[in-house]
Amino acid sequence: MACSGAQNIAIPTPAPIVAATLTQIPFAPQATPCGTTFIRHELPHLTAGDPAGTYVYASNGSGLAVGDLNGDGNDDIIFGNIAGTATLYLNDGQMHFTPITTDLTDVRALAIVDTDGDGKPEVVATQRFRRPVIGEFKNDTLIFHDMPDVFSSFYAMNWHDLNGDGKLDVVFGTYDTEQLQHQGLIFNERGGGGVFIYYRNGDGYRAERLNEHADALAIAFPDINHDGISDILVGNDFNRRDMAWIATPTGWQSIEPFSQTTENTMSLDVADVFNTGTNAIFATDMKPYNQDVKTMADWLPAMKKLSRPLTADDPQYPENTLQVWKNGQWQNQAYNLQIDASGWSWSGKFGDLDNDGWQDLYIVNGMVAKDLLSYLPKNQIAEPDMLFVNNAGQKFTRADWGLSDSGSGRAMTMVDLNHDGRLDVVVNPMDGHAVIYENQRCAGNSIELRLVQPHSANPTAIGATVRISAGGQHMMRDVREASGYLSGESATIHFGIGSATNADAITITWPDGSVSHIDNIPSNTLTTITRTE
Amino acid sequence: MNGSFVEIIIEYFNQLFQMQQRQLVTTQGRVYPMRIRTIFDLRHEWVLVIIGVIVGGLFGFLALINKYPAWIQAACVIAGLLPAFSRHVIDIYVKHGWWSATLTMLVAAQSFHGVEHLVQWVQYHILRWPFFQASGIISAANAEWVHFGWNWLVLATMIVLVIGGLRNPFAWLMLAWTIAHTAEHTYLMWRYIQALQELAALGVPDVSAQGLPGFFGRDGWIATSDVTRNSFVCRLPGFTTAVRLDVHFWWNVGETVLLMLATNMTLRQRNQTDTP
């Protein structure tokens, strides 16, 4: 495992203004009649655990990623698998998908990202007991090769330009508990695990090891100390504390920014939940939504196996958290907003599913494990996925909208697959078929933006931030590679703007800190914003 | 209640007490009035207290080295103190009657129960033990049965004391408080038994279901019911946000304080009445 000393982090200087050109395409008309629910489309892909039954660790399932692999302007989808193989679905933009099988198996995280800055995105996959691989899409085939200079097996990953050199770096985290079970103590003898940054270095990568132990299920890059620079947050499973590093001029500094955190962090999402221009950080954990006797009896034996005594200064509690920046510190508001309990939760993400200008929260749930849940029928805790509708940032109300599937959801992302201006939902469950939920709620306008940096090694501007005003609301979104649990994000960002007919005062902060201002973008358009300097 | 079985029993003990007190006054002169501090004043039993601590401590130590659970070790020490306390209660009964002796038992036991909750609080908030391990001292035997049994006992004793004369505003408040607290523990016991039945049906009877949330507090019925969800009621600070352990800590603080106030007021009234 190649390691080097700490990397000096370039701190952006005051933002220069850069010009940008716009290309606008109106949204496609709604293909299906308007309704109040999502339409469920089941795909043939099935993520399977072990042939003899799904056990713990395998039951963590596999990721998914979205991105335009074939350059036709539509976001394609790749679903990972454990016992079976990953499947790529090419999207024609009209809810028709062409499957392309791969030989990729035992997949954890997936990304569709332009790792080398050549303008063509690749597929990157972490695998359970192998080093990460990169897949090039050529002639309708994905051809995988080992990722250069990376020799360990990792679980979670996320991509970002962490040293300000304009190239995309990647943060990987190991899942030590599974590796120890698989390899025994030899895992530690071989150097163990932890959290690593791999900085892009020529055609390869140069590693910086941030720590030596992790059970990383999720990695995010929020600005933890509000200095305008992305920091690193790693969510850990199995009572291992989450880890945070802030960027300083001399390198990465470990901190504990939260007074209360999740205990078994399953996913992380960063979103402007209250339209304040400040991101909140949401993490999922395991806590039953209902506390009725039957539910508690289903949960208790498993939870007693997983709980461990904590030390006096431990900030971990087994429930979802929503860290909100208030009065100069992070405060957990999940319980007050009634989003602390959603079941055995995996991917939890924010997105404006009804285009009302406020980001709703969707969480996929459920657990299946032949060993841990041997006492339950089908060895399964079957729970509905949960949608919490954001009511103007004041409270969250649970709704169905056809999204309350009781499959064992794992990876999940929100993306507009058919260019109708509405976020669809894609789920890769465990022991179940992949599902696309087509959004047919027609209320509310929206805008979608694609940022392009033509002469950059980061052409889709991962790390950029966009702020808009619309209908009296001020909203913010980030361009990012991944969020939630093992779930890749689209490079197209989506703003629901309610009844507003346009968005104004658009400010784009590019990954290098440069800023572009755009006066006006009409509603119901997909706008490509190309940086010209 | 006139003419009821309870009235007949109370009348019997009153007459017995008056007869004993006449004898006591004859043999020892004046009987000092009962005060709230009398309940905790074990100085005259100091020999038995020391012997009890030594013997109980010895048995507790034996339980420790034989790896018996912590609640058995604690029970040994408490059992060692019982002879001294029993003599103290008998002494109060002889000097002040059955009502005062019953009150003494209740106040002392309630105070000890408060300590039990304090220990639980420390285990959870300071030592950060998991909720199902933070069971206090004796409650570790079975938190649900211990607290359910205890609260019904307190309620029954309170009713007897009220019938016997513990009647003032604090006493009525205490009675209402105790009824509500007992109702919550009855609900908890019902959930506990239901959960055990569910676990048995799943083939895992060895898993404990102690510590489930009740009516009040974080994740309790009021906080999570479909009836209250999305209303202000389900996130009232403390009322529906405190963890079960804190909720019951405050239940008992309230119970102890109200009992002390009610006792103090009644004893003062009685002592004024008894003063020649």
PDB file of C-alpha atoms in Angstrom, chain A residues 260 287 289-294 296-298 300-301 304 307-317 319 335-338 340 375-377 395-398, chain B residues 124-130 132-133 190-191 194-195 198-199 202-204 207-210 212-213 217-220 223-224 226 229-231 234-235 240-241:
ATOM      1  CA  GLN A 260     -24.275  13.556  19.117  1.00  0.00           C
ATOM      2  CA  LYS A 287     -34.122   2.515  14.795  1.00  0.00           C
ATOM      3  CA  TYR A 289     -40.175   3.687  13.056  1.00  0.00           C
ATOM      4  CA  ASN A 290     -42.947   2.026  15.047  1.00  0.00           C
ATOM      5  CA  GLN A 291     -42.345   1.006  18.632  1.00  0.00           C
ATOM      6  CA  ASP A 292     -45.169  -1.510  18.794  1.00  0.00           C
ATOM      7  CA  VAL A 293     -44.581  -4.819  20.534  1.00  0.00           C
ATOM      8  CA  LYS A 294     -44.352  -6.941  17.376  1.00  0.00           C
ATOM      9  CA  MET A 296     -39.716  -4.444  18.947  1.00  0.00           C
ATOM     10  CA  ALA A 297     -39.718  -8.237  19.333  1.00  0.00           C
ATOM     11  CA  ASP A 298     -38.431  -8.542  15.760  1.00  0.00           C
ATOM     12  CA  LEU A 300     -34.531  -6.894  20.016  1.00  0.00           C
ATOM     13  CA  PRO A 301     -32.483 -10.077  19.468  1.00  0.00           C
ATOM     14  CA  LYS A 304     -28.690  -6.992  21.565  1.00  0.00           C
ATOM     15  CA  SER A 307     -24.955  -3.169  20.830  1.00  0.00           C
ATOM     16  CA  ARG A 308     -21.764  -2.620  22.774  1.00  0.00           C
ATOM     17  CA  PRO A 309     -21.081  -0.623  25.937  1.00  0.00           C
ATOM     18  CA  LEU A 310     -19.840   2.855  25.135  1.00  0.00           C
ATOM     19  CA  THR A 311     -17.427   5.072  27.003  1.00  0.00           C
ATOM     20  CA  ALA A 312     -18.553   8.094  28.978  1.00  0.00           C
ATOM     21  CA  ASP A 313     -17.536  10.611  26.313  1.00  0.00           C
ATOM     22  CA  ASP A 314     -19.021   8.686  23.424  1.00  0.00           C
ATOM     23  CA  PRO A 315     -21.434  10.770  21.323  1.00  0.00           C
ATOM     24  CA  GLN A 316     -23.086   7.828  19.538  1.00  0.00           C
ATOM     25  CA  TYR A 317     -26.794   7.015  19.650  1.00  0.00           C
ATOM     26  CA  GLU A 319     -30.839   6.720  15.491  1.00  0.00           C
ATOM     27  CA  TYR A 335     -35.666  13.841  16.701  1.00  0.00           C
ATOM     28  CA  ASN A 336     -37.329  17.253  16.810  1.00  0.00           C
ATOM     29  CA  LEU A 337     -38.139  16.971  13.106  1.00  0.00           C
ATOM     30  CA  GLN A 338     -39.352  13.368  13.525  1.00  0.00           C
ATOM     31  CA  ASP A 340     -34.799  10.085  13.731  1.00  0.00           C
ATOM     32  CA  TYR A 375     -35.301 -16.269  14.251  1.00  0.00           C
ATOM     33  CA  LEU A 376     -37.448 -14.355  11.747  1.00  0.00           C
ATOM     34  CA  PRO A 377     -39.484 -15.714   8.823  1.00  0.00           C
ATOM     35  CA  LYS A 395     -41.505  19.834   9.737  1.00  0.00           C
ATOM     36  CA  PHE A 396     -41.377  16.568   7.854  1.00  0.00           C
ATOM     37  CA  THR A 397     -44.547  14.613   7.173  1.00  0.00           C
ATOM     38  CA  ARG A 398     -44.496  10.976   6.175  1.00  0.00           C
TER      39      ARG A 398
ATOM     40  CA  TYR B 124     -26.729   5.612  31.637  1.00  0.00           C
ATOM     41  CA  HIS B 125     -25.626   9.236  31.476  1.00  0.00           C
ATOM     42  CA  ILE B 126     -22.234   9.148  33.145  1.00  0.00           C
ATOM     43  CA  LEU B 127     -20.978   5.608  32.577  1.00  0.00           C
ATOM     44  CA  ARG B 128     -22.824   5.413  29.209  1.00  0.00           C
ATOM     45  CA  TRP B 129     -23.934   1.823  29.705  1.00  0.00           C
ATOM     46  CA  PRO B 130     -26.412   0.650  27.063  1.00  0.00           C
ATOM     47  CA  PHE B 132     -30.753  -2.406  28.722  1.00  0.00           C
ATOM     48  CA  GLN B 133     -27.768  -2.662  31.085  1.00  0.00           C
ATOM     49  CA  TRP B 190     -48.447  -5.270  29.513  1.00  0.00           C
ATOM     50  CA  ARG B 191     -46.007  -4.422  26.707  1.00  0.00           C
ATOM     51  CA  GLN B 194     -46.652  -9.132  25.083  1.00  0.00           C
ATOM     52  CA  ALA B 195     -43.078  -8.746  23.837  1.00  0.00           C
ATOM     53  CA  GLU B 198     -43.765 -12.501  20.702  1.00  0.00           C
ATOM     54  CA  LEU B 199     -40.135 -13.448  21.361  1.00  0.00           C
ATOM     55  CA  LEU B 202     -40.103 -16.437  17.396  1.00  0.00           C
ATOM     56  CA  GLY B 203     -38.152 -19.094  19.297  1.00  0.00           C
ATOM     57  CA  VAL B 204     -35.913 -16.665  21.194  1.00  0.00           C
ATOM     58  CA  VAL B 207     -33.894 -12.415  24.983  1.00  0.00           C
ATOM     59  CA  SER B 208     -35.082  -9.840  27.488  1.00  0.00           C
ATOM     60  CA  ALA B 209     -37.684  -7.287  26.480  1.00  0.00           C
ATOM     61  CA  GLN B 210     -37.085  -4.954  29.412  1.00  0.00           C
ATOM     62  CA  LEU B 212     -39.293  -0.610  26.116  1.00  0.00           C
ATOM     63  CA  PRO B 213     -40.684   2.934  26.077  1.00  0.00           C
ATOM     64  CA  GLY B 217     -40.784  10.245  27.016  1.00  0.00           C
ATOM     65  CA  ARG B 218     -38.661   9.713  23.940  1.00  0.00           C
ATOM     66  CA  ASP B 219     -40.125   7.102  21.597  1.00  0.00           C
ATOM     67  CA  GLY B 220     -43.057   6.617  23.984  1.00  0.00           C
ATOM     68  CA  ALA B 223     -44.225  10.610  20.879  1.00  0.00           C
ATOM     69  CA  THR B 224     -44.792   7.968  18.218  1.00  0.00           C
ATOM     70  CA  ASP B 226     -50.253   7.941  14.757  1.00  0.00           C
ATOM     71  CA  ARG B 229     -47.466  12.387  15.114  1.00  0.00           C
ATOM     72  CA  ASN B 230     -46.869  15.759  13.511  1.00  0.00           C
ATOM     73  CA  SER B 231     -48.577  17.588  16.365  1.00  0.00           C
ATOM     74  CA  CYS B 234     -45.174  14.541  20.304  1.00  0.00           C
ATOM     75  CA  ARG B 235     -42.108  16.749  20.765  1.00  0.00           C
ATOM     76  CA  THR B 240     -41.985  13.369  24.962  1.00  0.00           C
ATOM     77  CA  THR B 241     -38.272  13.893  24.479  1.00  0.00           C
TER      78      THR B 241
END
